Coordinates of C-alpha atoms and ligand atoms in Angstrom, one line a residue:
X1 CA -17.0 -20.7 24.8
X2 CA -13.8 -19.6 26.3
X3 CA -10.7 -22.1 26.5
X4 CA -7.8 -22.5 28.7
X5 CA -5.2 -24.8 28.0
X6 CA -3.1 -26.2 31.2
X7 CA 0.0 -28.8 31.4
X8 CA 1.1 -30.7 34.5
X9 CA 3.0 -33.4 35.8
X10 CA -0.1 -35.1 37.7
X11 CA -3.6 -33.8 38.0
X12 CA -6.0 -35.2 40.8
X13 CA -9.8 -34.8 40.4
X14 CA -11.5 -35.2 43.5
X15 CA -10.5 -33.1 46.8
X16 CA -12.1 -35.7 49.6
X17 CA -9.9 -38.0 51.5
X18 CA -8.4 -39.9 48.1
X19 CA -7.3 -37.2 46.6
X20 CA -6.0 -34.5 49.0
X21 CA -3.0 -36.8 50.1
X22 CA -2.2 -37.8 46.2
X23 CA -2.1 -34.5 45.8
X24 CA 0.0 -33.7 48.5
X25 CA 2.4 -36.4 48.0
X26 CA 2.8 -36.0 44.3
X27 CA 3.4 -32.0 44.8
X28 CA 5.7 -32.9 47.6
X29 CA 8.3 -34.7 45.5
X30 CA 8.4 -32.3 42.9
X31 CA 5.5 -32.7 40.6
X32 CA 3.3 -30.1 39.0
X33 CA 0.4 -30.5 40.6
X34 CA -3.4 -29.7 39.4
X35 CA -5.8 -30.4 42.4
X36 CA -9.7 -30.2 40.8
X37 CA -12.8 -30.1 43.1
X38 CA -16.4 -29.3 42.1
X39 CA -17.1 -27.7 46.0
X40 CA -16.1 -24.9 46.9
X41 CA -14.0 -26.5 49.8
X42 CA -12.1 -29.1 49.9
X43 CA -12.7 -32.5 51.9
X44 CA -15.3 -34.8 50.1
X45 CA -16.9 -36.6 53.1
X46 CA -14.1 -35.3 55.4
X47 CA -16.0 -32.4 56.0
X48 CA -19.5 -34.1 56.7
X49 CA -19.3 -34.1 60.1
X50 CA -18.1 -38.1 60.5
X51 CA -15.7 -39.3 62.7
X52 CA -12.3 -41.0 61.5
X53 CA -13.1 -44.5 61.3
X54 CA -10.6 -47.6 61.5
X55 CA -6.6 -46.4 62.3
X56 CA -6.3 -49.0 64.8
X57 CA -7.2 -52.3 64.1
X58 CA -9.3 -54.5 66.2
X59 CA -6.4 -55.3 69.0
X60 CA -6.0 -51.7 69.2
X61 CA -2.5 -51.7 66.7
X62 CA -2.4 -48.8 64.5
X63 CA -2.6 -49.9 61.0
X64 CA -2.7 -46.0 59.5
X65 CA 0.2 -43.5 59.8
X66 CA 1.6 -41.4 57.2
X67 CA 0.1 -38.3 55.7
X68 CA -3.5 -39.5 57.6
X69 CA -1.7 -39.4 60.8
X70 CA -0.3 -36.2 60.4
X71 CA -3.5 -34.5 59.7
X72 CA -4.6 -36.1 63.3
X73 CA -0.9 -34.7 64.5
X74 CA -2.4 -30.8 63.2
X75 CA -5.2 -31.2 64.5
X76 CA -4.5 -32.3 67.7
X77 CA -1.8 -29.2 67.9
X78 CA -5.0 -27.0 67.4
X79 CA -7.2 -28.5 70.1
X80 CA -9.2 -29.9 66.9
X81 CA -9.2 -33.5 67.3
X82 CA -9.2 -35.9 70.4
X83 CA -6.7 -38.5 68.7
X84 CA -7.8 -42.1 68.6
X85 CA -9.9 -43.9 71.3
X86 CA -10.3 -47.7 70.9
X87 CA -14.2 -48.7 70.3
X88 CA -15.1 -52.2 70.8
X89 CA -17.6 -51.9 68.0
X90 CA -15.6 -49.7 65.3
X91 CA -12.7 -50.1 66.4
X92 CA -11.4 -46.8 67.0
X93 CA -12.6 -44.0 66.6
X94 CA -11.1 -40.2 66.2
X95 CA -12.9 -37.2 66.4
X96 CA -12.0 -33.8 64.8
X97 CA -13.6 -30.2 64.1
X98 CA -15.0 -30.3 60.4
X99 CA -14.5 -26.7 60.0
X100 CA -10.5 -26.3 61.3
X101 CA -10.2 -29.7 58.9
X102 CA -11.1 -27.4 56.1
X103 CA -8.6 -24.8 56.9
X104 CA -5.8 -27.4 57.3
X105 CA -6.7 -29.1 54.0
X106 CA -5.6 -25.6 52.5
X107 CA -3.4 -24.8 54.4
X108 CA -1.2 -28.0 54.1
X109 CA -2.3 -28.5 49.9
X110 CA -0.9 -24.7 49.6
X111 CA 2.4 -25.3 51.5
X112 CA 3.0 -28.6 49.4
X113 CA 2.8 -26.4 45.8
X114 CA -0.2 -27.9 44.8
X115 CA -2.4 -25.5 42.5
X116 CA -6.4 -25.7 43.7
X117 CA -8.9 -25.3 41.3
X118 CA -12.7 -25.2 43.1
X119 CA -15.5 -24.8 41.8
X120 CA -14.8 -27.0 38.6
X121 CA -16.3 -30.3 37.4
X122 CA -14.8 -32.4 35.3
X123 CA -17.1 -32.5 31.7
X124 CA -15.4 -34.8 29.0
X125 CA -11.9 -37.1 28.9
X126 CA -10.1 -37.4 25.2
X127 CA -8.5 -40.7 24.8
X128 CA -6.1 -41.6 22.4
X129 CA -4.1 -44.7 21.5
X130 CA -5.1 -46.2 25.2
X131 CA -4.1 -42.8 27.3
X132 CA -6.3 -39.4 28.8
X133 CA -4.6 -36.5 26.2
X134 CA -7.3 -34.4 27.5
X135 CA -9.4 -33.9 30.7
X136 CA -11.9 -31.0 30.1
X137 CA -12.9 -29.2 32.3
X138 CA -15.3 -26.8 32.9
X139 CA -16.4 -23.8 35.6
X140 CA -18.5 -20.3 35.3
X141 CA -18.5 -20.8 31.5
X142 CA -15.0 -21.7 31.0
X143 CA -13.5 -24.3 29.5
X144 CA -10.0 -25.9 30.6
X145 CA -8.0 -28.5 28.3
X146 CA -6.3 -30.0 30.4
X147 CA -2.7 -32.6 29.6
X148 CA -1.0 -34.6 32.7
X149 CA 1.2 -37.5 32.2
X150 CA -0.6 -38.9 35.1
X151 CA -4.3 -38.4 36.2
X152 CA -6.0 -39.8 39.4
X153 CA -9.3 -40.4 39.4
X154 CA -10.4 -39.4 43.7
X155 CA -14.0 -38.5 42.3
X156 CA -16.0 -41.2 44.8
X157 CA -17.9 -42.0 42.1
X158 CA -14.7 -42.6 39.0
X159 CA -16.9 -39.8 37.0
X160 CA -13.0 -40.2 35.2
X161 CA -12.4 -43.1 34.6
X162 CA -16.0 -43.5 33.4
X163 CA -15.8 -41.0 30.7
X164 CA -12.7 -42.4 29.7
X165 CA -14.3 -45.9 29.0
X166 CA -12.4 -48.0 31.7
X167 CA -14.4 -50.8 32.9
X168 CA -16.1 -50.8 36.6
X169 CA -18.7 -52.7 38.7
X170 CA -21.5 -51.8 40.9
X171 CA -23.2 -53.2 43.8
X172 CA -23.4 -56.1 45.8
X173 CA -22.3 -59.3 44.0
X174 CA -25.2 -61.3 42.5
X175 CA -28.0 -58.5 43.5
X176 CA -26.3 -55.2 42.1
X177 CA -27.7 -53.4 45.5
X178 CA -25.5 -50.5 46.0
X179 CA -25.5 -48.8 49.7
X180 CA -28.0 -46.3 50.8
X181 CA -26.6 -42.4 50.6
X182 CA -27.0 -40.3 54.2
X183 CA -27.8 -37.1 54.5
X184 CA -25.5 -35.9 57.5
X185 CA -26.8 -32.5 60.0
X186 CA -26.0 -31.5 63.4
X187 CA -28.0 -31.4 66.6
X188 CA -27.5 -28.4 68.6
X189 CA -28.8 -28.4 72.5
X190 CA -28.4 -32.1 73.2
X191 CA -28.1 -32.8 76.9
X192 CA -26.0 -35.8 76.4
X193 CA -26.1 -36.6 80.1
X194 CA -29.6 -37.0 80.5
X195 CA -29.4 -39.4 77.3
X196 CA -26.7 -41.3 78.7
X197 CA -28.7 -41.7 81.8
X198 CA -31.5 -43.0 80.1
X199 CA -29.5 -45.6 78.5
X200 CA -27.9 -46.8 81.5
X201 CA -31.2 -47.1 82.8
X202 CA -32.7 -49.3 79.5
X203 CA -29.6 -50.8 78.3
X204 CA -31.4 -53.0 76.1
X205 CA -31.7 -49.2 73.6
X206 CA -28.2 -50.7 72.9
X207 CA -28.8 -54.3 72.0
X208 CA -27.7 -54.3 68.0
X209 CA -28.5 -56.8 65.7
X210 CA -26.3 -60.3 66.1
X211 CA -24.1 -59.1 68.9
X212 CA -21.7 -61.8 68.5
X213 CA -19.8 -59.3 66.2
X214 CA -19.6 -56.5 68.1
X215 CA -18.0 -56.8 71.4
X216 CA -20.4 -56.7 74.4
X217 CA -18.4 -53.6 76.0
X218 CA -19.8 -51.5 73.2
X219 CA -22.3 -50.6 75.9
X220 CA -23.6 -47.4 78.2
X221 CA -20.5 -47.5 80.1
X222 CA -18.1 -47.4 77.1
X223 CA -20.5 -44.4 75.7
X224 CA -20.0 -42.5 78.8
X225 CA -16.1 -43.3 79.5
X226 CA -14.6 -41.0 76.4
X227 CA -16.1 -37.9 74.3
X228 CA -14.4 -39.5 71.8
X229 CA -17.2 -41.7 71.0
X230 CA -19.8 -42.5 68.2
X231 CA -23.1 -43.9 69.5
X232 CA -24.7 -46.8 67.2
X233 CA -28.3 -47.7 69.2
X234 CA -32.0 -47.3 69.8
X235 CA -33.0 -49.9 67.8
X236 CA -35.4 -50.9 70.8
X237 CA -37.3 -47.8 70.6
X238 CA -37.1 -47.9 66.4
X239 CA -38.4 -51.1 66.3
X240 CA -41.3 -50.0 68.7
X241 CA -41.8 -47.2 66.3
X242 CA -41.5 -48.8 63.4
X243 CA -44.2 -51.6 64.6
X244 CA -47.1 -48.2 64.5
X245 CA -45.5 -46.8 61.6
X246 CA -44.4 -43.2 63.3
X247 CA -40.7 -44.3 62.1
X248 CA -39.9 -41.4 59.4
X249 CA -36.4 -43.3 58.0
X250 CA -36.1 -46.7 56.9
X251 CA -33.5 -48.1 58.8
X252 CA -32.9 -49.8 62.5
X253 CA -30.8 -47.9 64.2
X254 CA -29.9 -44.3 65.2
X255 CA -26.2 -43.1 64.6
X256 CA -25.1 -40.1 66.3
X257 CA -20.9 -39.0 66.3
X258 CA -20.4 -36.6 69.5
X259 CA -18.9 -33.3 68.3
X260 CA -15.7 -31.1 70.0
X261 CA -18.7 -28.6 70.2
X262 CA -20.5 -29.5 73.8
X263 CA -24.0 -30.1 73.2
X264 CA -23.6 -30.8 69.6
X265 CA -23.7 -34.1 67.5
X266 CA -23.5 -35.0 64.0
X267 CA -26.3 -37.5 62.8
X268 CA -26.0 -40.2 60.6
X269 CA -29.8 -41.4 60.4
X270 CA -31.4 -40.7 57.4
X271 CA -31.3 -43.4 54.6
X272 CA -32.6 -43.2 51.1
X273 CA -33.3 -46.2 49.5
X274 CA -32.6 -47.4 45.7
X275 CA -30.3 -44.8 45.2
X276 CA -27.2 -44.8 42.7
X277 CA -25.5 -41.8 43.9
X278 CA -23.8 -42.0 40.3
X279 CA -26.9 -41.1 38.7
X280 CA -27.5 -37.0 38.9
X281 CA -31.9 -37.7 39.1
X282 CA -31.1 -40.7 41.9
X283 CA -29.2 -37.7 43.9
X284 CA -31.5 -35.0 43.5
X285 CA -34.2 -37.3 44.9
X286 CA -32.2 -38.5 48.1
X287 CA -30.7 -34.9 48.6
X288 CA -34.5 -33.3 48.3
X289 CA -35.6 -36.4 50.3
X290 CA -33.1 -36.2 53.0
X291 CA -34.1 -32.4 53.7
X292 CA -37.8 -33.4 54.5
X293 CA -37.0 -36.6 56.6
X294 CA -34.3 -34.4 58.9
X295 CA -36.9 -32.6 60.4
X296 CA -39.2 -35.8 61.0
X297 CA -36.4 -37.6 62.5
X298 CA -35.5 -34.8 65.0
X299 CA -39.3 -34.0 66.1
X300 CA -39.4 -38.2 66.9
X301 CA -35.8 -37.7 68.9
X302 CA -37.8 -34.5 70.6
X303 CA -40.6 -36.7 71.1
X304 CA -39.0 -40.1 72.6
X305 CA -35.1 -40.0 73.5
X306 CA -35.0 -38.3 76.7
X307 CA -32.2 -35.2 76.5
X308 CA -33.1 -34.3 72.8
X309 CA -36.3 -32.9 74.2
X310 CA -34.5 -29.1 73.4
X311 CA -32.2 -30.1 70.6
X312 CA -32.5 -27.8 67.5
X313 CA -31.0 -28.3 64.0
X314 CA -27.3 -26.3 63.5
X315 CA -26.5 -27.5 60.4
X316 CA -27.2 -29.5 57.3
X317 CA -23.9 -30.7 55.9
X318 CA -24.1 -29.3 51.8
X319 CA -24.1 -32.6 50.2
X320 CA -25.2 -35.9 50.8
X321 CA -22.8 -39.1 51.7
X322 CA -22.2 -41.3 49.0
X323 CA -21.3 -44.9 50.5
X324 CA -21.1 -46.8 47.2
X325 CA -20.9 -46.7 43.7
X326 CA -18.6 -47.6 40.8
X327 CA -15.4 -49.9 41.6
X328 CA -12.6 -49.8 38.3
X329 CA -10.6 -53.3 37.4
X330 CA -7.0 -52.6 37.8
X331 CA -4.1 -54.4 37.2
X332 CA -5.4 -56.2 40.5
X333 CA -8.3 -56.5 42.3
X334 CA -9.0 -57.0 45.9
X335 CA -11.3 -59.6 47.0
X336 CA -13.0 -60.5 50.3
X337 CA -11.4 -63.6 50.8
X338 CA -7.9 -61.9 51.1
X339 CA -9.4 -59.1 53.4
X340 CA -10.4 -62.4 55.8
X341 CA -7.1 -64.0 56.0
X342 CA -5.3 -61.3 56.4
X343 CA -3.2 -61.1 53.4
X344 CA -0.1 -58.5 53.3
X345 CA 1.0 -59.4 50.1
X346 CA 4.6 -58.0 49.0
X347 CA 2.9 -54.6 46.9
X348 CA 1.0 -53.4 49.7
X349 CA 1.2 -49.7 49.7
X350 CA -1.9 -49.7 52.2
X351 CA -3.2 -51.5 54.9
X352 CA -7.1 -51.6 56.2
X353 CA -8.7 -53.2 58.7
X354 CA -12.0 -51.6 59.7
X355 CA -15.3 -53.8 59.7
X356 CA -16.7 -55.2 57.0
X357 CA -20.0 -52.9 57.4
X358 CA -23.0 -53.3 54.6
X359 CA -25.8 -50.8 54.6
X360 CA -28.8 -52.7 53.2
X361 CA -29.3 -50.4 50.2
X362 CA -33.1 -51.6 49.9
X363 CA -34.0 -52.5 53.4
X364 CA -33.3 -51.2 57.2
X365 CA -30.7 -53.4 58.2
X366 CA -26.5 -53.2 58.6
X367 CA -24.2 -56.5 58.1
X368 CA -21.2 -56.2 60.4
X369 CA -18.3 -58.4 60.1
X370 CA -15.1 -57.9 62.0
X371 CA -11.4 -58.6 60.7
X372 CA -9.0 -60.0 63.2
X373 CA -6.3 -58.8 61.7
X374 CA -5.2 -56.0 59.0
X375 CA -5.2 -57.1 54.9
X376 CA -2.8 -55.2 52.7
X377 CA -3.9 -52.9 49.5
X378 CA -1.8 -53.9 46.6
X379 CA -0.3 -50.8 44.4
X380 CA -2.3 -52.9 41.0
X381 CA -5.8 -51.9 42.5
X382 CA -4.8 -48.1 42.1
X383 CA -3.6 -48.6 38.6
X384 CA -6.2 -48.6 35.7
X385 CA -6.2 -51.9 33.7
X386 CA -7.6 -50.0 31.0
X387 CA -5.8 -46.6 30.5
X388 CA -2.3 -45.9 30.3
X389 CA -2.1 -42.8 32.2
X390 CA -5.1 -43.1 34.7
X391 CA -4.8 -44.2 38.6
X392 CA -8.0 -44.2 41.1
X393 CA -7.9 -43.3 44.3
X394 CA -10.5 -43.6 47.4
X395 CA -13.7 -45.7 47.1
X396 CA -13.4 -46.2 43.4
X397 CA -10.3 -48.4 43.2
X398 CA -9.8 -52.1 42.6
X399 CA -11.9 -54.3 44.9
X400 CA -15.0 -56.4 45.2
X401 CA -17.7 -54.3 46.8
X402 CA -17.2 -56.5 50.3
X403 CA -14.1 -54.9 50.3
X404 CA -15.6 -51.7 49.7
X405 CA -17.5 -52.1 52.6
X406 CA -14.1 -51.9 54.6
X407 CA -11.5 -50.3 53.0
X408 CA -14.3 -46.9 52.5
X409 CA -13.2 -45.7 55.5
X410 CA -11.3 -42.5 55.5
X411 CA -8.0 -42.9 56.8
X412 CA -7.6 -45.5 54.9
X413 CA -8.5 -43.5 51.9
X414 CA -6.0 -41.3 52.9
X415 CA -3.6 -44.1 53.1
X416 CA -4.3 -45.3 49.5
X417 CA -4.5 -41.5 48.2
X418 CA -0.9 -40.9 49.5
X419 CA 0.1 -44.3 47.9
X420 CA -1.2 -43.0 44.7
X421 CA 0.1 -39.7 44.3
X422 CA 3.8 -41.3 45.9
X423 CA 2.9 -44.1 42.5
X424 CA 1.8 -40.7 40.5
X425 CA 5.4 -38.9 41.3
X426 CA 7.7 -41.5 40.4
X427 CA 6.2 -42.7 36.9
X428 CA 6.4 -38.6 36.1
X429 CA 10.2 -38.7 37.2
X430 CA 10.9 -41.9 35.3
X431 CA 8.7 -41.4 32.4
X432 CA 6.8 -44.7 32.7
X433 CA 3.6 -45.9 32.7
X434 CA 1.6 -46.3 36.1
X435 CA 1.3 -49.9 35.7
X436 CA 5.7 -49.9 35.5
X437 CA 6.2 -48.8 38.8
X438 CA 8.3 -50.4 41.1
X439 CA 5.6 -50.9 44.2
X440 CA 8.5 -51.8 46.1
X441 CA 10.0 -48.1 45.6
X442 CA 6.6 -46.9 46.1
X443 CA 6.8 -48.9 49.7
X444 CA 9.8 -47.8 50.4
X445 CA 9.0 -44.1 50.2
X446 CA 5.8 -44.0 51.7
X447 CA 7.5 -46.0 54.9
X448 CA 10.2 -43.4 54.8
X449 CA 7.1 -41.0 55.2
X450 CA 5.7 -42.7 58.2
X451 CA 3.0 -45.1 56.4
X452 CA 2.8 -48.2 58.2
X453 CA 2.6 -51.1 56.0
X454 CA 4.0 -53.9 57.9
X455 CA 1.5 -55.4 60.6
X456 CA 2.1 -57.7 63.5
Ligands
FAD501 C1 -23.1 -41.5 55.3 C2 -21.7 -42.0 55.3 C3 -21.2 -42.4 56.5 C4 -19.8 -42.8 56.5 N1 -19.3 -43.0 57.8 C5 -17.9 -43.0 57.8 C6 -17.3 -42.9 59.1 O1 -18.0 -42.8 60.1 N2 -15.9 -42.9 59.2 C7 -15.2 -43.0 58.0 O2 -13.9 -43.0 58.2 N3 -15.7 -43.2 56.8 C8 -17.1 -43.1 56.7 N4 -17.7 -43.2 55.5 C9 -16.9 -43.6 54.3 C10 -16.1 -42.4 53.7 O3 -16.7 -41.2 54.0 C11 -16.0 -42.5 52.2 O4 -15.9 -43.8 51.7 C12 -14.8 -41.7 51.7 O5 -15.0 -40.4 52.0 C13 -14.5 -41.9 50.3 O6 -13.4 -41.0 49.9 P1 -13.3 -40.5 48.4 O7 -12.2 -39.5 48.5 O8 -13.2 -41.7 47.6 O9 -14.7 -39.8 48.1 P2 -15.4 -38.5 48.7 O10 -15.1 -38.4 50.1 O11 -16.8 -38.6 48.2 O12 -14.6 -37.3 47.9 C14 -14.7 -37.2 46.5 C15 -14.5 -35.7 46.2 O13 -14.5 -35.5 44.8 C16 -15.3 -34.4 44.4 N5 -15.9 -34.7 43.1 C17 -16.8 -35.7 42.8 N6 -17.0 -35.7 41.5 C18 -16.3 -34.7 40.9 C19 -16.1 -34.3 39.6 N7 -16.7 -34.8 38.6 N8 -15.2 -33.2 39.4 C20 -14.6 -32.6 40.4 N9 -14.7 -33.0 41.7 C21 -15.5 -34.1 41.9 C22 -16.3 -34.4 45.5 O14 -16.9 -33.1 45.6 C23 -15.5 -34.7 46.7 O15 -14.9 -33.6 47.3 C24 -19.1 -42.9 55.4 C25 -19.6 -42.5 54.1 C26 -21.0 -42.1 54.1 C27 -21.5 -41.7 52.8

């Protein structure tokens, strides 16, 4: 086989929301910077047609700024993205065009110096004496030896940091249940209006499960008063369906996010159940799966949600959502109890704050929780406790899998992505180990950058 051999400063694997603003940050002060993504785009589940979930907090304070706000910034500039609209059920939400996201990603990856490489899959990690000496990858029959002082693993999934032998966990504590995947596609045709009408008339299609969590102005009216909304109902008329069995997904509710496109929204129904989306023959069944319940799901909307009568699919997105899978120990972990009392402790180099949210991964339901205040993400649940050299980055870092549930969210991803590549950058310039980083400097910088980390 043909081999390359490649030396940087920091490489990232991963391209979704953790690893495009390590990248960025790390290539920004001064490191040599490999960016690795097995799609031929870059985005992860920023480019699946969701909305931005969770950069204000429940009182409507922003809790995300930084590199994640100035995507929003772009976007806005390009009549791409409606900014953030409070929600009283997810606390805000922000709405952009997938497709202009996609251009931006390269667009503002290219202008920091950072070298793409698409198409490529990480295959193997060499470690030696408790540090990566090789990642190895491999594309179209090559393949490329890589050496980085620093590696951050922004996979989802820690595909990384499991080759390399660091421990993780999965699932739910006490059952192991991980989340279901989603297979996200687009509705062309809706008339929104005469949906919105029928909901005003049967505002019970909006009753969710115990409402106490979710404030009661998540109703018709708030649906109609901003574009920039996600819809999260039905569960009336699924229930009814369900009860004759001419319910084609297994869950309670239907999710739809309105698109900048009129007529058009994303959907985020289907839901495949006992799926580890960390297993290649679990995925192939829920991507294979999803494609046949789509069209079962959209003849029922056709059938019974007045104003999708006409609706047609546009698109299915080109790879499922993942919610859940492996979480790494670092030289912290996270846990739900600090995410509750709002802890900020003094290495926070992120903050979160959306709902706790739990897909049952092997039923129909959704557990919502909401945080009255934001909790702080300490720089220790980035670094690996196992691996010299080896940071994570996204979904896969340091917490208990409530936590998870929460901190998923994509700008706050982004938030801990630009956290670890600033963390990345200054171990290269010092020559130190991750886990010797000052997370104070690390603070320091990133506020200098516009990340908010203090919260009142
Ligand atoms: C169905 C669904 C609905 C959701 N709803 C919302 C929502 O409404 N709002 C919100 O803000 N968040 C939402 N989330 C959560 C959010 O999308 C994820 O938690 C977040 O995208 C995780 O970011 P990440 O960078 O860790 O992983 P990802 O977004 O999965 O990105 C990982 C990237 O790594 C690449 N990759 C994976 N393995 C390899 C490898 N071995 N080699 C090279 N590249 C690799 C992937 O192709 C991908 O580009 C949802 C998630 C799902 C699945």
């Amino acid at each position: 086989m043909n081999t390359l051999k490649k030396t940087y400063d920091v490489v990232v694997v991963g391209g979704g929301p953790g690893g495009i603003p390590a990248a960025i940050a790390a290539a920004r002060r001064g490191a040599k910077v490999l960016l690795v993504e097995k799609n031929g785009y870059l985005g992860g589940n920023l480019a699946i047609g969701l909305p931005l979930l969770g950069y204000l907090d429940k009182n409507g304070i922003q809790v995300t700024g930084g590199f994640a706000q100035e995507l929003v910034d772009t976007l806005m500039e390009r009549n791409a993205c409606y900014g953030h609209s409070r929600c009283p059920m997810h606390n805000s939400v922000t709405l952009y065009n997938h497709e202009e996201f996609k251009l931006v990603a390269f667009e503002k990856c290219l202008d920091a110096g950072v070298e793409i490489l698409l198409h490529t899959e990480v295959v193997d990690v060499e470690v030696e004496n408790g540090a990566i000496k090789n990642l190895i990858l491999f594309g179209k029959g090559f393949r490329i030896e890589v050496e980085s002082k620093i590696i951050i693993d922004a996979t989802g999934d820690g595909d990384v940091g499991f080759l390399a032998g660091a421990r993780f966990q999965k699932g739910q504590k006490g059952t192991g249940v991980l989340q279901p995947p989603t297979l996200m596609f687009t509705l062309g045709n809706v008339n929104l209006e005469k949906f919105h009408q029928f909901i005003t008339d049967d505002p019970d299609q909006m009753v969710l499960w115990d409402n106490s969590e979710i404030g009661s102005d998540y109703n018709p009216e708030h649906i109609q008063s901003t574009q920039n909304h996600v819809f999260v109902g039905l569960r009336k008329m699924f229930s009814e369906l369900r009860a004759k069995g001419e319910l084609p997904v297994d869950r309670d509710t239907f999710i739809y996010i309105n698109s900048l496109i009129p007529g058009e929204v994303n959907v985020n129904s289907t839901r495949h159940l006992n799926v580890d989306g960390s297993n290649v023959f679990d995925l192939t069944r829920a991507e294979i799966e999803g494609h046949f319940q789509i069209p079962k799901l959209v003849d029922t909307l056709k059938k019974h949600a007045p104003g999708f009568e006409d609706c047609y699919i546009t698109r299915i997105f080109p790879t499922i959502g993942i919610r859940e899978t492996r979480r790494f120990s670092g030289i912290k972990e996270l846990t739900e109890d600090r995410i509750v009392a709002g802890d900020i402790p003094e290495d926070t180099v992120a903050l979160g704050s959306y709902i706790i949210d739990i897909h049952d991964g092997n039923g129909a339901g959704t557990i919502i929780k909401r945080l009255e205040k934001a909790y702080g993400i300490p720089y220790g649940c980035l670094v690996s406790k196992d691996i010299r050299n080896l940071m994570f980055s996204g979904r896969c870092i340091s917490m208990d899998a409530v936590v998870l549930s929460s901190a998923r969210v994509m700008p706050t991803c982004m938030a801990i992505g630009e956290a670890a590549g600033v963390g990345a950058s200054v171990a290269v310039n010092k020559d130190i180990n991750a886990a010797d980083v000052d997370s104070l400097e690390v603070a320091k910088i990133l506020r200098d950058n516009g990340a908010i980390l203090n919260y009142s």
